CSV table of C-alpha atoms in Angstrom, one decimal:
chain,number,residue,atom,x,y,z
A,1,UNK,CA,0.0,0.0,0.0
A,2,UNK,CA,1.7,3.1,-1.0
A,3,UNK,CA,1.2,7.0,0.8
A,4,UNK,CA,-1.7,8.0,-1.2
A,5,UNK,CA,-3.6,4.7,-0.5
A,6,UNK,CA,-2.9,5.1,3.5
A,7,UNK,CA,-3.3,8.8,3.3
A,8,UNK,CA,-7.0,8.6,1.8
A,9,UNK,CA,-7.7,5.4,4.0
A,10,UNK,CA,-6.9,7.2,7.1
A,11,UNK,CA,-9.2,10.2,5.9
A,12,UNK,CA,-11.7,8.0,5.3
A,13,UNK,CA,-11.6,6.5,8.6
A,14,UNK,CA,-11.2,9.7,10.4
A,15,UNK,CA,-14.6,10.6,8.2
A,16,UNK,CA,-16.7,7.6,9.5
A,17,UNK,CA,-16.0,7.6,13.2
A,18,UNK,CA,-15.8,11.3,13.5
A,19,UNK,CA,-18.5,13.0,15.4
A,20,UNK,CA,-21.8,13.5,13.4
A,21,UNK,CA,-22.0,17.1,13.7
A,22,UNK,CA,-18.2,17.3,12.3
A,23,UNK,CA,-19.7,15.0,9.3
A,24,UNK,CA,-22.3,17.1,8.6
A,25,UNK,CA,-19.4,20.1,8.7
A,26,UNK,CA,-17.0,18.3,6.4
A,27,UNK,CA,-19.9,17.7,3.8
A,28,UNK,CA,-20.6,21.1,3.5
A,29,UNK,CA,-16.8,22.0,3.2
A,30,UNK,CA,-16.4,19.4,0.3
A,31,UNK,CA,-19.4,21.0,-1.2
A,32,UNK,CA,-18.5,24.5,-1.4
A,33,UNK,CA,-14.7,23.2,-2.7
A,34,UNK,CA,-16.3,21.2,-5.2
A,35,UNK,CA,-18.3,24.2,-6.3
A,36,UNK,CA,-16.1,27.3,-6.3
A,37,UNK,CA,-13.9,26.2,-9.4
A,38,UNK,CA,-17.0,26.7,-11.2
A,39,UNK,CA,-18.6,29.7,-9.2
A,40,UNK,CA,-15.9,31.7,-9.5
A,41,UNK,CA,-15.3,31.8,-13.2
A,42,UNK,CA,-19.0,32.2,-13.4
A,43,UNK,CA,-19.6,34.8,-11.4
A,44,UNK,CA,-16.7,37.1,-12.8
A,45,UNK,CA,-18.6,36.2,-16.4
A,46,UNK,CA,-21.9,37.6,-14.3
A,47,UNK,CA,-20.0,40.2,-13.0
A,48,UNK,CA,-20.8,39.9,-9.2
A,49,UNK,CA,-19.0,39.7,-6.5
A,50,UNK,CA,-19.4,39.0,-2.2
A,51,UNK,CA,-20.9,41.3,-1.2
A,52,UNK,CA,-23.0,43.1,-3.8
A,53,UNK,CA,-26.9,41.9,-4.0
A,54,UNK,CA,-27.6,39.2,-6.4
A,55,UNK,CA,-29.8,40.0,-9.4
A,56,UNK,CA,-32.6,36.9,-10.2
A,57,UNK,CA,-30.4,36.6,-13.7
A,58,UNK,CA,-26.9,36.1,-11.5
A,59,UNK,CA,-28.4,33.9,-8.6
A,60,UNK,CA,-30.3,31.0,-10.9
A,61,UNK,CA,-27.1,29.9,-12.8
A,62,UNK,CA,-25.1,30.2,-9.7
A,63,UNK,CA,-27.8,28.2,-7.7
A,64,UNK,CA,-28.2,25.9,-10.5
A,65,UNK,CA,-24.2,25.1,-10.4
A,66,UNK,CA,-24.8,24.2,-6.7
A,67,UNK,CA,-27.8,22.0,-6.6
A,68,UNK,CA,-26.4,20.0,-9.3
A,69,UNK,CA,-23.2,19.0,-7.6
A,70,UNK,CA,-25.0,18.1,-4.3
A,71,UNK,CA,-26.9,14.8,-5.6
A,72,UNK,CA,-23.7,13.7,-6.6
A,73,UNK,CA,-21.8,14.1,-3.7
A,74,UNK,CA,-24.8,12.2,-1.8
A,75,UNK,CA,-24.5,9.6,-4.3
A,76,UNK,CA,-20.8,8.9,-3.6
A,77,UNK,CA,-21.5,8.9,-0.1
A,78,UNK,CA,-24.0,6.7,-0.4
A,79,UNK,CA,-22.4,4.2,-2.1
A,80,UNK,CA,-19.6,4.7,0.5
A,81,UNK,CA,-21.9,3.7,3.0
A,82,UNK,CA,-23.5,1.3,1.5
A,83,UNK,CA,-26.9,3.2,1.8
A,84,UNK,CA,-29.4,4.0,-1.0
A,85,UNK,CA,-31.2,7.7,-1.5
A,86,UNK,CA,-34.4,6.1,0.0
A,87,UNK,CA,-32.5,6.2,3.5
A,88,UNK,CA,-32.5,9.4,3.1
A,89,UNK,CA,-36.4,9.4,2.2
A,90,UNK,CA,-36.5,9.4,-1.5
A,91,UNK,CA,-38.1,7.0,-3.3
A,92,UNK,CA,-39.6,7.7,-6.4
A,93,UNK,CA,-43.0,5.7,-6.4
A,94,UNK,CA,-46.6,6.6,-6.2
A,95,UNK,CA,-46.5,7.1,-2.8
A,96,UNK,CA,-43.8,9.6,-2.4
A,97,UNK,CA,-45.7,11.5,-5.8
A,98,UNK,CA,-48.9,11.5,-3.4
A,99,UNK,CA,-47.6,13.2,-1.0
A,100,UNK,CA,-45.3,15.5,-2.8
A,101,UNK,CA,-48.7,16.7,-4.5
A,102,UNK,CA,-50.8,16.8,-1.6
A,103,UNK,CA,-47.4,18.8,0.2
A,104,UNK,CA,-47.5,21.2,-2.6
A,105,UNK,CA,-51.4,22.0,-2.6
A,106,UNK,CA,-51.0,22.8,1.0
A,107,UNK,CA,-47.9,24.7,1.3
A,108,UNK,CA,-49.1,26.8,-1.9
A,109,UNK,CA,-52.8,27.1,-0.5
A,110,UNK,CA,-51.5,28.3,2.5
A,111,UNK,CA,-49.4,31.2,1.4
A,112,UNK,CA,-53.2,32.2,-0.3
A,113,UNK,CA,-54.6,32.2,2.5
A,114,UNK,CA,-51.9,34.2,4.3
A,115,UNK,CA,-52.1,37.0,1.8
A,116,UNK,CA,-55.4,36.7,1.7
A,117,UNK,CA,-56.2,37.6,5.0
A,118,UNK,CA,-53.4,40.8,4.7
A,119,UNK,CA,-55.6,42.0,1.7
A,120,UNK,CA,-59.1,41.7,4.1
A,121,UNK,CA,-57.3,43.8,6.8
A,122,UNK,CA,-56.2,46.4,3.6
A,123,UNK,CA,-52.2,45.8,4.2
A,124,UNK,CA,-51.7,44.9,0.8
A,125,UNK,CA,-53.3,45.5,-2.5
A,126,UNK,CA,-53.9,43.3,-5.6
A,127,UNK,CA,-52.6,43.8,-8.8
A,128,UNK,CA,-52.3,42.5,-12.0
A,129,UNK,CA,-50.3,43.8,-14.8
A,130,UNK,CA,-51.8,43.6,-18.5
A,131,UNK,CA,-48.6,42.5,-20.1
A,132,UNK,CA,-47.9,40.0,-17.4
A,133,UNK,CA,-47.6,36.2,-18.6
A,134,UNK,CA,-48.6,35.1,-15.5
A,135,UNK,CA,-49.1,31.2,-17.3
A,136,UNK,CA,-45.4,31.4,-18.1
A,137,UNK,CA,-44.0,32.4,-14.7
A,138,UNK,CA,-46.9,30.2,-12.5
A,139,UNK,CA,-45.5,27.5,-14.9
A,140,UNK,CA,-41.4,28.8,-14.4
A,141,UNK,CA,-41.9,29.2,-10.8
A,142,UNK,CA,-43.0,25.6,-10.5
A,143,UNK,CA,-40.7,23.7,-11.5
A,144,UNK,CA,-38.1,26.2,-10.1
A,145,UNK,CA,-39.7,25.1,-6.3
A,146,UNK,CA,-39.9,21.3,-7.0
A,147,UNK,CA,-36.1,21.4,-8.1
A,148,UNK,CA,-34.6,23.4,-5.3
A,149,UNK,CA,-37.0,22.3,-2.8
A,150,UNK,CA,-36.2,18.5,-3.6
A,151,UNK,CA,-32.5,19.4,-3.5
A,152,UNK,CA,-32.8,20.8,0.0
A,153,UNK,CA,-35.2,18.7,1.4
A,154,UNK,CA,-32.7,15.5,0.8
A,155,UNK,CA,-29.4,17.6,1.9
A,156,UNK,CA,-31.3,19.0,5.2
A,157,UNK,CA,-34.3,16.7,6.2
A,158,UNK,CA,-32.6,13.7,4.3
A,159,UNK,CA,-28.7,13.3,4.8
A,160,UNK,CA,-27.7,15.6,7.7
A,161,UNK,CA,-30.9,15.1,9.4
A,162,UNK,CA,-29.8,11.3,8.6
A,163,UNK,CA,-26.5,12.1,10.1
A,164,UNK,CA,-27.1,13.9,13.4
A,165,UNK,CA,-29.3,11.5,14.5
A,166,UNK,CA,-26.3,9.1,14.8
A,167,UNK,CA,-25.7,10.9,17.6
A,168,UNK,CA,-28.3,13.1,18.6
A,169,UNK,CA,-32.5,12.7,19.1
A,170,UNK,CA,-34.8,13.4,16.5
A,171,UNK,CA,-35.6,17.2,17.9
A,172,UNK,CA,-32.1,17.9,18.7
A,173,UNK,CA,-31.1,17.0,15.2
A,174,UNK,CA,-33.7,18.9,13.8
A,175,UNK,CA,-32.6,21.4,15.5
A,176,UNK,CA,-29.0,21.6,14.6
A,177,UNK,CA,-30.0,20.9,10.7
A,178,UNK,CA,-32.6,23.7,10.4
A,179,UNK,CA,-29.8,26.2,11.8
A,180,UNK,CA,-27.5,25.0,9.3
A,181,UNK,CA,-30.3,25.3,6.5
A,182,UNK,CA,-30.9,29.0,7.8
A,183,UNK,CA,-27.9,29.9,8.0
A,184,UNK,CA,-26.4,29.0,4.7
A,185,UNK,CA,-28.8,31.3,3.1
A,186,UNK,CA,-26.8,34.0,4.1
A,187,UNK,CA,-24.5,33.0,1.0
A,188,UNK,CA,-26.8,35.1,-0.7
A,189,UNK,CA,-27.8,37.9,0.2
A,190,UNK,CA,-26.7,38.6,4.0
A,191,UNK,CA,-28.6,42.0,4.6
A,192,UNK,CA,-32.1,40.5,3.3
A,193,UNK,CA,-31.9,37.1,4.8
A,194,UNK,CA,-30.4,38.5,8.4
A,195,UNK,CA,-33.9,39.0,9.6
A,196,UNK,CA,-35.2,35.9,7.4
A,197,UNK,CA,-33.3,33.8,9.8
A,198,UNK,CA,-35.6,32.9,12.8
A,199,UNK,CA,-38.9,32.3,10.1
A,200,UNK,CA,-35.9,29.9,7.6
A,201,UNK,CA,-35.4,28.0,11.0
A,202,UNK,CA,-39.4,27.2,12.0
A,203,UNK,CA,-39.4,26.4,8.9
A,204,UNK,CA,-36.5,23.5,8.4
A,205,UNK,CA,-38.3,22.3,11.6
A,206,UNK,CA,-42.0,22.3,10.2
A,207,UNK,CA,-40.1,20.5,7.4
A,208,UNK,CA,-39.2,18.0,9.8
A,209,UNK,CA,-42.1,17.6,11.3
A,210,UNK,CA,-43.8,16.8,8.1
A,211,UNK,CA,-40.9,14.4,7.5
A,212,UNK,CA,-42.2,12.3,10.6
A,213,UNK,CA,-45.3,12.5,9.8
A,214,UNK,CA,-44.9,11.3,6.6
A,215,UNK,CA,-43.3,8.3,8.2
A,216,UNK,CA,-39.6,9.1,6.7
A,217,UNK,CA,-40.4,10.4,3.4
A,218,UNK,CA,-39.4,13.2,1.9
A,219,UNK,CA,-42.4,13.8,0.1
A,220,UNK,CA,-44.8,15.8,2.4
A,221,UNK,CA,-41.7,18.0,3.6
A,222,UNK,CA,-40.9,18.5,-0.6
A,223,UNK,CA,-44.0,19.4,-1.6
A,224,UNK,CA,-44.7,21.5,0.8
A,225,UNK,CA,-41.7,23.6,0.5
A,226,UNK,CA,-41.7,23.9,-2.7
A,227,UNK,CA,-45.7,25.1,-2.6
A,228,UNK,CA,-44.1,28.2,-0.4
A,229,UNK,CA,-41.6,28.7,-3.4
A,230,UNK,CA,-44.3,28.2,-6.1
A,231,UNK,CA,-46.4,30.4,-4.3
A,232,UNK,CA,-44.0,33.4,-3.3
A,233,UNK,CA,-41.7,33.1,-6.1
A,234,UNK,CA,-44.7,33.6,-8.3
A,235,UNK,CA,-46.3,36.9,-6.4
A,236,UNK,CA,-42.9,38.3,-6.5
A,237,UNK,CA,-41.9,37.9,-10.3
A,238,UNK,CA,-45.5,38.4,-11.3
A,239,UNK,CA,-45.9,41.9,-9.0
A,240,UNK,CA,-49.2,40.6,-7.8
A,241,UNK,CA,-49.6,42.7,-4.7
A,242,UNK,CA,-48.2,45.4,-3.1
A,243,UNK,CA,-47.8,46.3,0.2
A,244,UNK,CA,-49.8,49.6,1.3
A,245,UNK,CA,-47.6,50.2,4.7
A,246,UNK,CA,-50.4,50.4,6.5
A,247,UNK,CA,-49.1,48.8,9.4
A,248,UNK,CA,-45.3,48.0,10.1
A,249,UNK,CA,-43.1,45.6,8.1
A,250,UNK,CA,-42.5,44.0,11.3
A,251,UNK,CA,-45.9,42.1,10.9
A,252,UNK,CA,-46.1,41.5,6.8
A,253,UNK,CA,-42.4,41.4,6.7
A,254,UNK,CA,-39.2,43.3,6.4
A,255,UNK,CA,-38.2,44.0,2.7
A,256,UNK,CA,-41.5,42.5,1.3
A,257,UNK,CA,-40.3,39.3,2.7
A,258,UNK,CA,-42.7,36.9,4.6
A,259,UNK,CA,-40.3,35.0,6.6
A,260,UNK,CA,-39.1,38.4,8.1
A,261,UNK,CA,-42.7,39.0,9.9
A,262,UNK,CA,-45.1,37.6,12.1
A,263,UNK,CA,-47.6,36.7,9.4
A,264,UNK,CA,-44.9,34.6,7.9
A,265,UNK,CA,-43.9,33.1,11.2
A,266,UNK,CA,-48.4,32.5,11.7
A,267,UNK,CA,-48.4,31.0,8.8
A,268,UNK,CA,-45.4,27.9,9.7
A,269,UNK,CA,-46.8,27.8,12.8
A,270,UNK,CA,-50.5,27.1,11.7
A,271,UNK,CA,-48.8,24.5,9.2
A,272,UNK,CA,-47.4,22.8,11.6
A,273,UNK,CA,-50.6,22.7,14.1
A,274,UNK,CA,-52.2,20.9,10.8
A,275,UNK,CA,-49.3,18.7,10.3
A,276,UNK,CA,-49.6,17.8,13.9
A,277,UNK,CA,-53.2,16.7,13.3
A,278,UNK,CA,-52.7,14.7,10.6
């Protein structure tokens, strides 16, 4: 056996009986490494750089770069471990379908409903632009949520929930893995998503929750997240309301965001009241 051989066999030792959370850690690491030989050059050809705001037209291609080397990784490790995606909760059968579509009716009907009840109490206004093609971007905006939803959903309630639970309980894991999925929206855009940060952590944990009660799958959790994408996504690129500050941001959200007010944060929390339920 020569260097090389022992080197990697030692780091793949060290990798297996290292702590869970340091696993979770070192994925993340490789993951970013793997990714920034081809997020640099792309976002000098995009012209952005850390830490001026992302446009939509710079953060799709760079997002799309990042999601696609993720199911890989899981795949090597995976095989490493001798494990399959559906310990993770995916399994692609009717079942999963189900509840990805009964996920995504939910999570879309209740972002409705939330601005629904903001446009009764006259905090935001309705509007629909004439040239708007709101087919095309309801239709863009879809398959935008299912992708990047399903790509979180496997990394956060899949594999590193997975992970911590080697050595942590269920709620503590949940825990740890919806910090780490708020948190790492900060790549972004830091000065939006600072006050996004308590509503992005309910919301890995309603995520969990719907995991368990979807008795490990992923698809409850996927479809549900990616009905909030679908649903916000959609108002935002389509201009469908606007906010008539009639009361403070604080309660329909800082920035225009949801997740930054206590609607948002009502909204999670009545989800996960109905998930609890179920």
């Amino acid at each position: 056996m020569n260097q090389f051989e022992r080197t990697v066999g030692a780091v793949l030792l060290f990798v297996v009986e290292a702590p869970a959370l340091l696993r979770a850690i070192a994925f993340l690491l490789v993951w970013a490494i793997c990714w920034l030989p081809i997020a640099i050059p792309m976002a000098i050809a995009l012209k952005w750089h850390p830490p001026k705001p992302l446009e939509a037209k710079q953060k799709l291609p760079l997002l799309a770069s990042l999601y696609l080397i993720a199911p890989l990784l899981l795949w090597g490790i995976a095989g490493v471990e001798g494990v399959s995606f559906s310990n993770y909760g995916l399994t692609l059968n009717p079942r999963i379908l189900f509840s990805m579509g009964l996920g995504l009716g939910g999570g879309a009907i209740g972002i409705a409903i939330l601005f629904a009840i903001q446009s009764a109490l006259g905090w935001v206004d309705w509007q629909i632009e004439k040239d708007a093609k709101l087919l095309q971007i309801l239709l863009t905006t879809l398959l935008i949520g299912l992708w990047v939803s399903g790509t979180e959903e496997l990394i956060f309630r899949g594999f590193l929930l997975n992970e911590l639970q080697q050595d942590y309980s269920i709620w503590i894991a949940a825990i740890i893995s919806s910090l780490i999925f708020a948190l790492l929206h900060l790549v972004w855009e830091s000065r939006e998503t600072l006050p996004q940060l308590p509503g992005l952590w309910l919301m890995g944990m309603v995520l969990v929750l719907a995991r368990l009660v979807d008795n490990g799958s992923l698809g409850l959790a996927w479809g549900l997240h990616a009905g909030w994408i679908w649903g916000i996504a959609t108002i935002d690129t389509a201009k469908l309301v606007k906010y008539t500050d009639k009361i403070s941001p604080w309660i329909t959200g800082l920035s225009e965001k949801p997740l930054a007010g206590v609607m948002g944060i009502l909204c999670l929390l009545a989800t996960g009241v109905v998930l609890m339920r179920i």
